[in-house]
mmCIF file of C-alpha atoms in Angstrom:
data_model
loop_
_atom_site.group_PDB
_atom_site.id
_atom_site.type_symbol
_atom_site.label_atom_id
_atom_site.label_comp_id
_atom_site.label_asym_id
_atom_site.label_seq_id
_atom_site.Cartn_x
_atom_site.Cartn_y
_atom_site.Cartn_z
ATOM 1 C CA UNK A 1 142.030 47.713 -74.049
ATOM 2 C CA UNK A 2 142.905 50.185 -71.565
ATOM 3 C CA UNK A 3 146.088 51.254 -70.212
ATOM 4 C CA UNK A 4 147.874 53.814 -68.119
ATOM 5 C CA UNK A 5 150.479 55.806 -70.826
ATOM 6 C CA UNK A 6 152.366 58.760 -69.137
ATOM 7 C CA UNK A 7 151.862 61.926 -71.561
ATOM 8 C CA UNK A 8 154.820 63.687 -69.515
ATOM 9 C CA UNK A 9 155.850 64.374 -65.959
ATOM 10 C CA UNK A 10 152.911 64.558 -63.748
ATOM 11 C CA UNK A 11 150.886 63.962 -66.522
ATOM 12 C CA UNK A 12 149.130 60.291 -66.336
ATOM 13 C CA UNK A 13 146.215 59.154 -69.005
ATOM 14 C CA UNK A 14 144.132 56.022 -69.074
ATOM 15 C CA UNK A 15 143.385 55.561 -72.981
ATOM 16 C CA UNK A 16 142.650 53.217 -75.578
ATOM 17 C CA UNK A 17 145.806 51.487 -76.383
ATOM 18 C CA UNK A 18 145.888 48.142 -78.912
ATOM 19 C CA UNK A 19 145.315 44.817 -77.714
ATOM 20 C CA UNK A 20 148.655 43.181 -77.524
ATOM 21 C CA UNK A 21 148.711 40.151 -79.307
ATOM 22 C CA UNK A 22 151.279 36.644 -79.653
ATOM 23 C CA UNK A 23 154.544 37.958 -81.466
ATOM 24 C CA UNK A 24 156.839 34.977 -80.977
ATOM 25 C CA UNK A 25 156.376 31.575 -80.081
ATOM 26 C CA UNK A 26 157.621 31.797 -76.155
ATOM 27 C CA UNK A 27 155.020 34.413 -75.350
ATOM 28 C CA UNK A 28 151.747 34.448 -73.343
ATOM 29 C CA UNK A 29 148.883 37.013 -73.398
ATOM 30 C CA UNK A 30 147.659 38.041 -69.937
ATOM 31 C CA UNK A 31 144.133 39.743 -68.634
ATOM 32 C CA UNK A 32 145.625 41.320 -65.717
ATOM 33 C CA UNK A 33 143.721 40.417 -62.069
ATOM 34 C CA UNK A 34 145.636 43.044 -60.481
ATOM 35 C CA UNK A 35 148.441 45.801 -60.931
ATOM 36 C CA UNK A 36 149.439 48.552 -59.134
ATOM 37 C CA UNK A 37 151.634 51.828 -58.723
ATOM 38 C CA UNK A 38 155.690 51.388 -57.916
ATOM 39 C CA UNK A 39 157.966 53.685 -56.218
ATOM 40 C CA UNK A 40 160.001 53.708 -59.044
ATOM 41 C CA UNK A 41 157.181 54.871 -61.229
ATOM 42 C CA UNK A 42 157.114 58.271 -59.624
ATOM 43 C CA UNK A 43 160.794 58.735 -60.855
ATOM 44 C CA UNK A 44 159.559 59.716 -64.141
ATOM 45 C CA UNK A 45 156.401 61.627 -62.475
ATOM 46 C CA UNK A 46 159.028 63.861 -60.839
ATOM 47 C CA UNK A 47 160.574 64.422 -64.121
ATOM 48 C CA UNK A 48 163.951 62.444 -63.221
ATOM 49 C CA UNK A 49 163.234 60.202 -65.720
ATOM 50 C CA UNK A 50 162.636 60.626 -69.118
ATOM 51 C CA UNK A 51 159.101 60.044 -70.010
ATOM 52 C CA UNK A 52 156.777 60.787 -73.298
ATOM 53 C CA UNK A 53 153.469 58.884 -73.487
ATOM 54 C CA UNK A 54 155.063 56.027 -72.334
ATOM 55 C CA UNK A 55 153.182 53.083 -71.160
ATOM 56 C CA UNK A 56 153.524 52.558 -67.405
ATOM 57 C CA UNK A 57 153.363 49.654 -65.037
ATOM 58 C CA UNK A 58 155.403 46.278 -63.938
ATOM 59 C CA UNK A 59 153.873 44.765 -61.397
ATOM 60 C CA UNK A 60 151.581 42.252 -62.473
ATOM 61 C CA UNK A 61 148.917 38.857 -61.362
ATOM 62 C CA UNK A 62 146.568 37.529 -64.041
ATOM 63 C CA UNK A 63 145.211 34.575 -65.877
ATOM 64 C CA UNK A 64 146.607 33.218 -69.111
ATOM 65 C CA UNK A 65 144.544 33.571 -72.003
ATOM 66 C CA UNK A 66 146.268 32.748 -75.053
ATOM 67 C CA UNK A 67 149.896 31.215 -75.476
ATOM 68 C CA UNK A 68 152.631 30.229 -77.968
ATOM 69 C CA UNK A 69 153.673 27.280 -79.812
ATOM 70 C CA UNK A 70 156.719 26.692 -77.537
ATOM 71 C CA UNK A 71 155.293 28.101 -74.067
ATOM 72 C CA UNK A 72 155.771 24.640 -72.231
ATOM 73 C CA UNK A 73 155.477 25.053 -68.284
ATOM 74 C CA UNK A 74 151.790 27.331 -68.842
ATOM 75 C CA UNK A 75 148.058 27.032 -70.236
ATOM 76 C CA UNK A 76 145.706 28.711 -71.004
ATOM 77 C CA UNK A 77 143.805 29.209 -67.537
ATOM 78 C CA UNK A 78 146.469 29.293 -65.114
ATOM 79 C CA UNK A 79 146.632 32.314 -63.104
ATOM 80 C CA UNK A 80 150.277 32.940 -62.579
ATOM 81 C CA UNK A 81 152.484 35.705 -60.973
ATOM 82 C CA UNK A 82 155.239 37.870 -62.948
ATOM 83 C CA UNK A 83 158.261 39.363 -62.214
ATOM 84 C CA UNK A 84 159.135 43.162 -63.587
ATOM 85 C CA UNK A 85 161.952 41.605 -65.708
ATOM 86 C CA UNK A 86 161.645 39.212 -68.769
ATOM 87 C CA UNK A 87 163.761 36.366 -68.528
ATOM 88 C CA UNK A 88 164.356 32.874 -70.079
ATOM 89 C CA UNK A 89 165.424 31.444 -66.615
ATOM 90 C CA UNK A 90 167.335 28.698 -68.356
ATOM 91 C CA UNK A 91 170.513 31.133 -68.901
ATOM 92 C CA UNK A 92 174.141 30.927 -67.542
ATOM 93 C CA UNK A 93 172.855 34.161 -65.322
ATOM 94 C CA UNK A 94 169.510 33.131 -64.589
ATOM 95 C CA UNK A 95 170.506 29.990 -63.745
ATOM 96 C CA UNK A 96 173.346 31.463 -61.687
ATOM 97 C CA UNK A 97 170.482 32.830 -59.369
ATOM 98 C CA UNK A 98 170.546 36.451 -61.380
ATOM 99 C CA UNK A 99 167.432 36.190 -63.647
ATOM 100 C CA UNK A 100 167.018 40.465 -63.634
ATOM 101 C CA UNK A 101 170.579 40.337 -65.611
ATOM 102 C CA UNK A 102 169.389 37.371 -67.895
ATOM 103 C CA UNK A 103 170.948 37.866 -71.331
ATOM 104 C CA UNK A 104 167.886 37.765 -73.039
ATOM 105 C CA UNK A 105 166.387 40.358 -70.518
ATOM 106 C CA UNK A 106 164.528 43.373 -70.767
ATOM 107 C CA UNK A 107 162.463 45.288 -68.120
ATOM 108 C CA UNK A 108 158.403 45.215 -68.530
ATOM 109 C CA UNK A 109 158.641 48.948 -67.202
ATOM 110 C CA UNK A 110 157.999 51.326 -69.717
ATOM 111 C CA UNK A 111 158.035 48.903 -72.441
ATOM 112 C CA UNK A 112 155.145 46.262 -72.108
ATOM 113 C CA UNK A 113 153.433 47.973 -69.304
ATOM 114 C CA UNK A 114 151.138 46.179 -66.627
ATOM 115 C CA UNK A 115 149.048 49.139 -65.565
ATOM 116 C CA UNK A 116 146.757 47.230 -68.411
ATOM 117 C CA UNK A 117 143.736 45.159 -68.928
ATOM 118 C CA UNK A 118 146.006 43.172 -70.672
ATOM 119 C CA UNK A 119 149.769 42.315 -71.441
ATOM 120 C CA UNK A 120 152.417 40.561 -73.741
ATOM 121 C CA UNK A 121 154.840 38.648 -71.628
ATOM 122 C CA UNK A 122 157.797 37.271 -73.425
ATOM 123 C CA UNK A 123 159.542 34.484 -72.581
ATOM 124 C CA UNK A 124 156.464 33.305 -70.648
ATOM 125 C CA UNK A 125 157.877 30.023 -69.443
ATOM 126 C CA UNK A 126 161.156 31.660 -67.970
ATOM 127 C CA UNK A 127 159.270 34.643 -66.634
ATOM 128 C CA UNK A 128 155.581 33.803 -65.178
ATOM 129 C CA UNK A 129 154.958 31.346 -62.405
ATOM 130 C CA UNK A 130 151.668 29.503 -61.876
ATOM 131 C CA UNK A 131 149.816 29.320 -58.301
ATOM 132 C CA UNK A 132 148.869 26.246 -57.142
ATOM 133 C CA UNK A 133 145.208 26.623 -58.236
ATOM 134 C CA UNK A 134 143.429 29.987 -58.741
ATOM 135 C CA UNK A 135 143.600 32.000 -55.834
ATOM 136 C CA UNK A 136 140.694 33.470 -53.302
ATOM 137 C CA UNK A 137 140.284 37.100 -53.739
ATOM 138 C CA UNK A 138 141.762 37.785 -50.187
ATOM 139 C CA UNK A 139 145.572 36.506 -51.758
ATOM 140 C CA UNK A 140 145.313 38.591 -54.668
ATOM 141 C CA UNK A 141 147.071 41.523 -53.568
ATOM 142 C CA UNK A 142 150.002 39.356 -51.708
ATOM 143 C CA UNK A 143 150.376 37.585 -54.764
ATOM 144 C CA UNK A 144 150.687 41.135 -56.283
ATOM 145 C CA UNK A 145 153.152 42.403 -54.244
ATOM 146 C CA UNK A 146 155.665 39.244 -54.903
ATOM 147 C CA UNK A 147 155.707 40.811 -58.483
ATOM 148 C CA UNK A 148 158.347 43.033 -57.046
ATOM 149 C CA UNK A 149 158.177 44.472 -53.468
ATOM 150 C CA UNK A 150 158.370 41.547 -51.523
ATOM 151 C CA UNK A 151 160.793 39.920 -54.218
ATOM 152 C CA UNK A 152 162.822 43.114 -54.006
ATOM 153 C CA UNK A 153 162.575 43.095 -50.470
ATOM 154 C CA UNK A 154 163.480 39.900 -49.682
ATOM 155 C CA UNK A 155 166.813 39.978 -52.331
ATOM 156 C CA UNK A 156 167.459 42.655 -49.829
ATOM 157 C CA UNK A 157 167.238 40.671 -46.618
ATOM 158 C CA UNK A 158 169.065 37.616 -48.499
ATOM 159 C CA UNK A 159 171.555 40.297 -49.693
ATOM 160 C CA UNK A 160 172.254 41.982 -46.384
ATOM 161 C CA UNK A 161 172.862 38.237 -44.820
ATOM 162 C CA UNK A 162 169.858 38.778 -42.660
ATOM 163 C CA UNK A 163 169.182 35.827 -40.163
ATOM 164 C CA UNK A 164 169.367 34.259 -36.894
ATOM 165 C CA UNK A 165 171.375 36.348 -34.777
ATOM 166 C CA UNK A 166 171.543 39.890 -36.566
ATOM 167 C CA UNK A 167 170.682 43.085 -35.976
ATOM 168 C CA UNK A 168 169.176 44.421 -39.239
ATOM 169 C CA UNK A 169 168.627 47.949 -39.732
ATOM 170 C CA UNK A 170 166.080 49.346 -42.482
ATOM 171 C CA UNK A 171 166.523 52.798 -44.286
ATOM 172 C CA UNK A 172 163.688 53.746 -46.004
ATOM 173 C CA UNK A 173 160.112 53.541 -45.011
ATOM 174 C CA UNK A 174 157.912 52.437 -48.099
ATOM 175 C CA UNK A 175 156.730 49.510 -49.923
ATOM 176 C CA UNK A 176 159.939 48.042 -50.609
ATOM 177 C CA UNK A 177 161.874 48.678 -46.896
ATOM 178 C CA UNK A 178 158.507 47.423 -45.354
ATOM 179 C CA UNK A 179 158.690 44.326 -47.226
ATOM 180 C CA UNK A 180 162.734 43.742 -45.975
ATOM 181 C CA UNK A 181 161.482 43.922 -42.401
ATOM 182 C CA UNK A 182 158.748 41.308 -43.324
ATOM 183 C CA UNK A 183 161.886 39.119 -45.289
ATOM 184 C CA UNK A 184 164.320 39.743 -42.593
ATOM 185 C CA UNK A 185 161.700 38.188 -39.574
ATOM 186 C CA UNK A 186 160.679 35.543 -42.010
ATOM 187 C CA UNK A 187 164.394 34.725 -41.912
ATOM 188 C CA UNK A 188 164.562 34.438 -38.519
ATOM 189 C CA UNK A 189 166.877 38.269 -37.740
ATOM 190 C CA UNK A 190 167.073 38.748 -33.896
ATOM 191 C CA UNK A 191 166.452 42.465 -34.167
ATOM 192 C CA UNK A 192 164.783 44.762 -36.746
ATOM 193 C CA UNK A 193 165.278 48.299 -36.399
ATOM 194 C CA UNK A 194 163.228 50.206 -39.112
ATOM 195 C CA UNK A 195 163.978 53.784 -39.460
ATOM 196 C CA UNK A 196 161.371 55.789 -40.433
ATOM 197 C CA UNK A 197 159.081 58.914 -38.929
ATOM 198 C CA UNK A 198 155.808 58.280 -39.961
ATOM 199 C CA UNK A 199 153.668 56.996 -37.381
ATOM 200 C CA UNK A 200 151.071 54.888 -40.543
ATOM 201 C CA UNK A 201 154.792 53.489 -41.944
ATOM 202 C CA UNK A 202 155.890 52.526 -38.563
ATOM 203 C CA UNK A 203 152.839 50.686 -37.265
ATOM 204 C CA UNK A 204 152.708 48.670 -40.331
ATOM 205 C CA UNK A 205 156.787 47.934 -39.962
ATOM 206 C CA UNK A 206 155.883 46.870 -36.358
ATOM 207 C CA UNK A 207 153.028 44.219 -37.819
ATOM 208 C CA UNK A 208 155.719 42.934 -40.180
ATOM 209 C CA UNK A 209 158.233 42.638 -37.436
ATOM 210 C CA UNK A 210 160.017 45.599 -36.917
ATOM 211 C CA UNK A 211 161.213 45.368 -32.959
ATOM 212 C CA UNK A 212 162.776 49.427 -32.927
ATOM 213 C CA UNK A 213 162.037 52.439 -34.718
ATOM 214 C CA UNK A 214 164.498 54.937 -35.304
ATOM 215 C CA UNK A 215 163.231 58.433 -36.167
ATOM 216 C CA UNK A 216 166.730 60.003 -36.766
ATOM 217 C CA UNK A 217 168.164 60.158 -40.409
ATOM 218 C CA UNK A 218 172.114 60.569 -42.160
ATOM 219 C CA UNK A 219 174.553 61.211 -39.643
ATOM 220 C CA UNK A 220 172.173 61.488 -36.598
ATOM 221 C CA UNK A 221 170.209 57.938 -37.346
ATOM 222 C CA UNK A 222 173.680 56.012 -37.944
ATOM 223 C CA UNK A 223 174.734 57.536 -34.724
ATOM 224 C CA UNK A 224 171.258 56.353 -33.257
ATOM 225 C CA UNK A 225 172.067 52.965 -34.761
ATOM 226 C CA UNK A 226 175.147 52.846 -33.121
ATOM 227 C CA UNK A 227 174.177 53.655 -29.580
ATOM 228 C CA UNK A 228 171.771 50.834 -30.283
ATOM 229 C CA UNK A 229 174.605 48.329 -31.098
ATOM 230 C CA UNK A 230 176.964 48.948 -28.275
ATOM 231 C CA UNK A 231 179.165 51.038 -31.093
ATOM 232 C CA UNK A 232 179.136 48.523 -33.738
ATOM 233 C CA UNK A 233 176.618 48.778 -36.281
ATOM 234 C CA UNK A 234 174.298 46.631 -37.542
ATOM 235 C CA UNK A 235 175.035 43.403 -38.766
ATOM 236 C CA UNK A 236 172.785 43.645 -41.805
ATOM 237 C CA UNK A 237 171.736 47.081 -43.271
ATOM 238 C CA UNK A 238 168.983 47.055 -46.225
ATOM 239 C CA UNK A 239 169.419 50.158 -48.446
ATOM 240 C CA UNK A 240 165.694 50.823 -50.148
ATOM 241 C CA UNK A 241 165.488 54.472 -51.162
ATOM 242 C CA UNK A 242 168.540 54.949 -53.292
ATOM 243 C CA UNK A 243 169.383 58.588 -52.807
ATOM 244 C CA UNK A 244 173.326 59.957 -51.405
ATOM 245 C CA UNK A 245 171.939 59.986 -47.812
ATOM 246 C CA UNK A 246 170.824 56.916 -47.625
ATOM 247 C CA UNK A 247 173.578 54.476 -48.907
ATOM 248 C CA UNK A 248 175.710 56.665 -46.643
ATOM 249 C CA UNK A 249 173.446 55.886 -43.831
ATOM 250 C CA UNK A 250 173.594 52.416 -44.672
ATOM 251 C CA UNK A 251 177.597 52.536 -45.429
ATOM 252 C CA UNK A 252 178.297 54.038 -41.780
ATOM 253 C CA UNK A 253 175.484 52.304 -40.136
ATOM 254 C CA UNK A 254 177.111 48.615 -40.509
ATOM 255 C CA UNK A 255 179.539 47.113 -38.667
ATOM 256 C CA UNK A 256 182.860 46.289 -39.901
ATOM 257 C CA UNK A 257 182.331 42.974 -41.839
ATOM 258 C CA UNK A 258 178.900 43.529 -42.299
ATOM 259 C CA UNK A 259 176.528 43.581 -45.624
ATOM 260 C CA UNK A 260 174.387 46.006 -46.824
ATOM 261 C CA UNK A 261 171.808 44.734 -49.383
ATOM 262 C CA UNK A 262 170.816 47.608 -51.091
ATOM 263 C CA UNK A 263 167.806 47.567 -53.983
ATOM 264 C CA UNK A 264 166.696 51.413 -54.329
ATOM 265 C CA UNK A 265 167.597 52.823 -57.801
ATOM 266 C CA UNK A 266 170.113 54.851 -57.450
ATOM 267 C CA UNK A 267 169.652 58.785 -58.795
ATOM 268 C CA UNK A 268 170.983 61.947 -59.068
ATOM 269 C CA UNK A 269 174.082 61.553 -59.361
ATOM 270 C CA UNK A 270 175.092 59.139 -56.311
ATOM 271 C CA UNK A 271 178.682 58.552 -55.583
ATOM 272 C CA UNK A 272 180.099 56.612 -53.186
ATOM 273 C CA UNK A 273 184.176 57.719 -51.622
ATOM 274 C CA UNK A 274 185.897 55.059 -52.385
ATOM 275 C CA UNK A 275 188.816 56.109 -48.897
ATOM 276 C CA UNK A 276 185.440 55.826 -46.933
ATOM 277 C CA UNK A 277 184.165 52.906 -48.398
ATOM 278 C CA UNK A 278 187.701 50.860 -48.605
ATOM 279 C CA UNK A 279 187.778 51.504 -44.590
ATOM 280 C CA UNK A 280 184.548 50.337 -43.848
ATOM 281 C CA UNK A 281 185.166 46.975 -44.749
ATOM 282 C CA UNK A 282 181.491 46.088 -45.413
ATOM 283 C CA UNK A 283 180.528 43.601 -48.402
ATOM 284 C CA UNK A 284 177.882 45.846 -50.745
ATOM 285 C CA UNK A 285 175.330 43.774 -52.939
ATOM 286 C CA UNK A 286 172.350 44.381 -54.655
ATOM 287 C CA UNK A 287 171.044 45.856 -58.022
ATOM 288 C CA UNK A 288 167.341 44.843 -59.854
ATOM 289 C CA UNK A 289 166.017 41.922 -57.690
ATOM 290 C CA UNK A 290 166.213 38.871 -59.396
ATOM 291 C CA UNK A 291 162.465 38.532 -58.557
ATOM 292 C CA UNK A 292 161.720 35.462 -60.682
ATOM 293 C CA UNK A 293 164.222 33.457 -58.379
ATOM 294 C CA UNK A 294 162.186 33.689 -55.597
ATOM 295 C CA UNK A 295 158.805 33.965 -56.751
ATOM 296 C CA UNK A 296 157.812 29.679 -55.762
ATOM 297 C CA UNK A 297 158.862 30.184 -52.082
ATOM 298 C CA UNK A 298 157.176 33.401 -52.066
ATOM 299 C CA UNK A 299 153.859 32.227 -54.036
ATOM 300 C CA UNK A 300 153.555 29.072 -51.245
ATOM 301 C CA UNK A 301 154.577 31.199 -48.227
ATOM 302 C CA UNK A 302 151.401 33.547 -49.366
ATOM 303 C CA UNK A 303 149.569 30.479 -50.349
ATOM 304 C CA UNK A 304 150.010 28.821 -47.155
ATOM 305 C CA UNK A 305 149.060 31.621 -45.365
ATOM 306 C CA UNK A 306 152.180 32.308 -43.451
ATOM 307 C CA UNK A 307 152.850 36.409 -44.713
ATOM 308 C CA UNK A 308 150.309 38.644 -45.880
ATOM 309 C CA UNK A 309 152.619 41.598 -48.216
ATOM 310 C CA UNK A 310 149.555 42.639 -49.039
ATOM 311 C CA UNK A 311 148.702 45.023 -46.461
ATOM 312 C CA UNK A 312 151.547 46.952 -47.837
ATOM 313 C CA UNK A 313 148.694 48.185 -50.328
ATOM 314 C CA UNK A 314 146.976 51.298 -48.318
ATOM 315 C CA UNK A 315 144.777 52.636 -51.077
ATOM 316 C CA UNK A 316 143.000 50.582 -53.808
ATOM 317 C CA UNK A 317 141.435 52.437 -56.582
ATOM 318 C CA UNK A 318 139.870 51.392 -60.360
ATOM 319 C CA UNK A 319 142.443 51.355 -63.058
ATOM 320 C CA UNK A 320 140.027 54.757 -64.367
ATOM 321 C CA UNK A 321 141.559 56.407 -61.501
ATOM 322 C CA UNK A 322 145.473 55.839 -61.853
ATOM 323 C CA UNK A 323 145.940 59.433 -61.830
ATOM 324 C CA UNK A 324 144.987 59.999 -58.486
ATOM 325 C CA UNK A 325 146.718 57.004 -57.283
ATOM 326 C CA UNK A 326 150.270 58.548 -58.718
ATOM 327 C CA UNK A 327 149.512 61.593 -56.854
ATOM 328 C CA UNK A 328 148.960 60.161 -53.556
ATOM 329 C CA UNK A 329 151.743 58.592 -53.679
ATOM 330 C CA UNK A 330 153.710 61.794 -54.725
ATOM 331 C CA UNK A 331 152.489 63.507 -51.956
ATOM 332 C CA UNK A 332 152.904 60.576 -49.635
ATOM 333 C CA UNK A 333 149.537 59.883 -48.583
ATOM 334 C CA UNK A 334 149.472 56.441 -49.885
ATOM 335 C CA UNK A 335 152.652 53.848 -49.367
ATOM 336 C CA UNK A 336 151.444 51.780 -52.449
ATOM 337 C CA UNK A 337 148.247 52.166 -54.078
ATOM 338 C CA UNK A 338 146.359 48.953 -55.884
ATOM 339 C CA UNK A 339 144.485 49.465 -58.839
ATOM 340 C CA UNK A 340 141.286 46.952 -59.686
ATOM 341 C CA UNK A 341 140.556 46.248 -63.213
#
């Protein structure tokens, strides 16, 4: 089959890689509808991350094609919806609404990797969630971007307490911070104030349901945010980029009492002052979203037609082409680029 593997930083190969095949008795074999390009997978383009011809992808849609002996909830047939972590789902954690820490975990980046024709999902029954029936072409890339996105963004929104009521502020402009404006209006926020300065990014956080746009970033977009809030805050900050500035943003940006959900993977070397923190007095909370707990609400609110993540997806190219689809995204010229197999 073929599969994305990157060779080294900046450096990204379709080849020939082995068909995966049923290893233990929970797994499922999948032939990919969809996959796509993450944020998080330019971390190792940069060279942050360690990389060395390592297979690349986690976000995944596709229909079951061969299962094992104990896979229970699945058949063959089904097309179903993944999330980026394994999990059994029927553990103390999972069941405790944290499925991305389950104890049998492990993360399908950089391990099984979904920028595929196919893929080896363990723990299939715990991890992979079937639609309804098998979707129109038009839902495919919604269902796609429940994979992790929208999950991620709406763990977020949950996270940050967004609702009725709240002013929720947004740092970060791309796939995942677009997706916690579209989670904070689905649950029902009063304001939305998405900080970002490009014009593409903003539009699209105005069709999700973004009511301000803040240009300003660091100390001059919390002060923005604060003018905005008659010197309070926000209620509910989401956190989506993971850098120093930004979970200071978010920090100083809530109110007193507040929560800030925050979901970016954190790197080089972020530290938070704990004298600055203890005065806030704002509840933090967030990590790897536990995806596969949300994934039914998600997969019937796309099914029913009520969000469409999808248009989160700005370029769509053929799996042939993944290279050019990590470098658009380097350069910021795509927000999150689809790849067709």
């Amino acid at each position: 089959m073929r599969g994305v593997v990157m060779e080294k930083p900046g450096d990204v190969r379709v080849e020939e890689r082995e068909d995966p095949k049923i290893l233990e008795p929970t797994d499922a074999i999948i032939r990919l509808s969809a996959t796509c390009i993450c944020g998080s997978d330019l971390w190792p383009y940069r060279g942050v991350e360690r990389v060395d011809r390592t297979p690349m992808g986690h976000e995944y849609v596709g229909v079951v094609e061969e299962i094992g002996d104990e896979v229970k909830t699945l058949k063959v047939g089904d097309f179903v919806v993944g999330s980026f972590v394994i999990s059994d789902n029927t553990c103390e954690i999972c069941q405790s609404g944290y499925p991305s820490r389950c104890v049998r975990g492990e993360f399908v980046s950089q391990t099984i990797g979904t920028q595929a024709e196919r893929a080896r999902i363990p723990l299939a029954d715990g991890t992979l969630v079937a639609t309804p029936a098998q979707p129109p072409p038009e839902l495919i890339p919604s269902l796609l971007a429940a994979s992790d996105v929208l999950g991620t963004g709406w763990f977020a929104a949950v996270a940050a307490e967004a609702g009725p009521g709240k002013t929720v502020a947004v740092v970060g402009d791309g796939a995942v911070g677009l997706m916690g404006v579209l989670a904070a209006k689905q649950l029902g926020a009063e304001r939305i104030i998405a900080m970002s300065r490009h014009a593409k990014r903003q539009a699209l956080a105005r069709e999700f349901g973004a009511t301000d746009i803040v240009e300003e970033r660091g100390d001059e977009g919390v002060a923005r945010i604060k003018q905005m809030t008659n010197g309070l805050g926000a209620h509910s900050v989401i956190e989506a980029v993971g850098t120093q500035e930004s979970m200071m943003q978010a920090i100083r940006a809530t109110r007193p009492g507040g929560h800030i959900g925050y979901v970016g993977v954190s790197h080089e070397g972020v530290s938070l002052p704990a004298d600055e923190l203890f005065f806030s007095e704002v509840h933090l909370h967030g990590g790897p979203a536990p995806v596969r707990r949300f994934l039914p609400e998600l997969i019937q609110l796309i099914w029913d037609r009520k969000i469409n993540p999808g248009k989160v997806f700005d370029l769509t190219l053929p799996l042939a082409e993944a290279s050019e689809g990590y470098k658009a995204m380097h350069e910021r010229r795509a927000i999150k680029v689809l790849l067709t197999l």
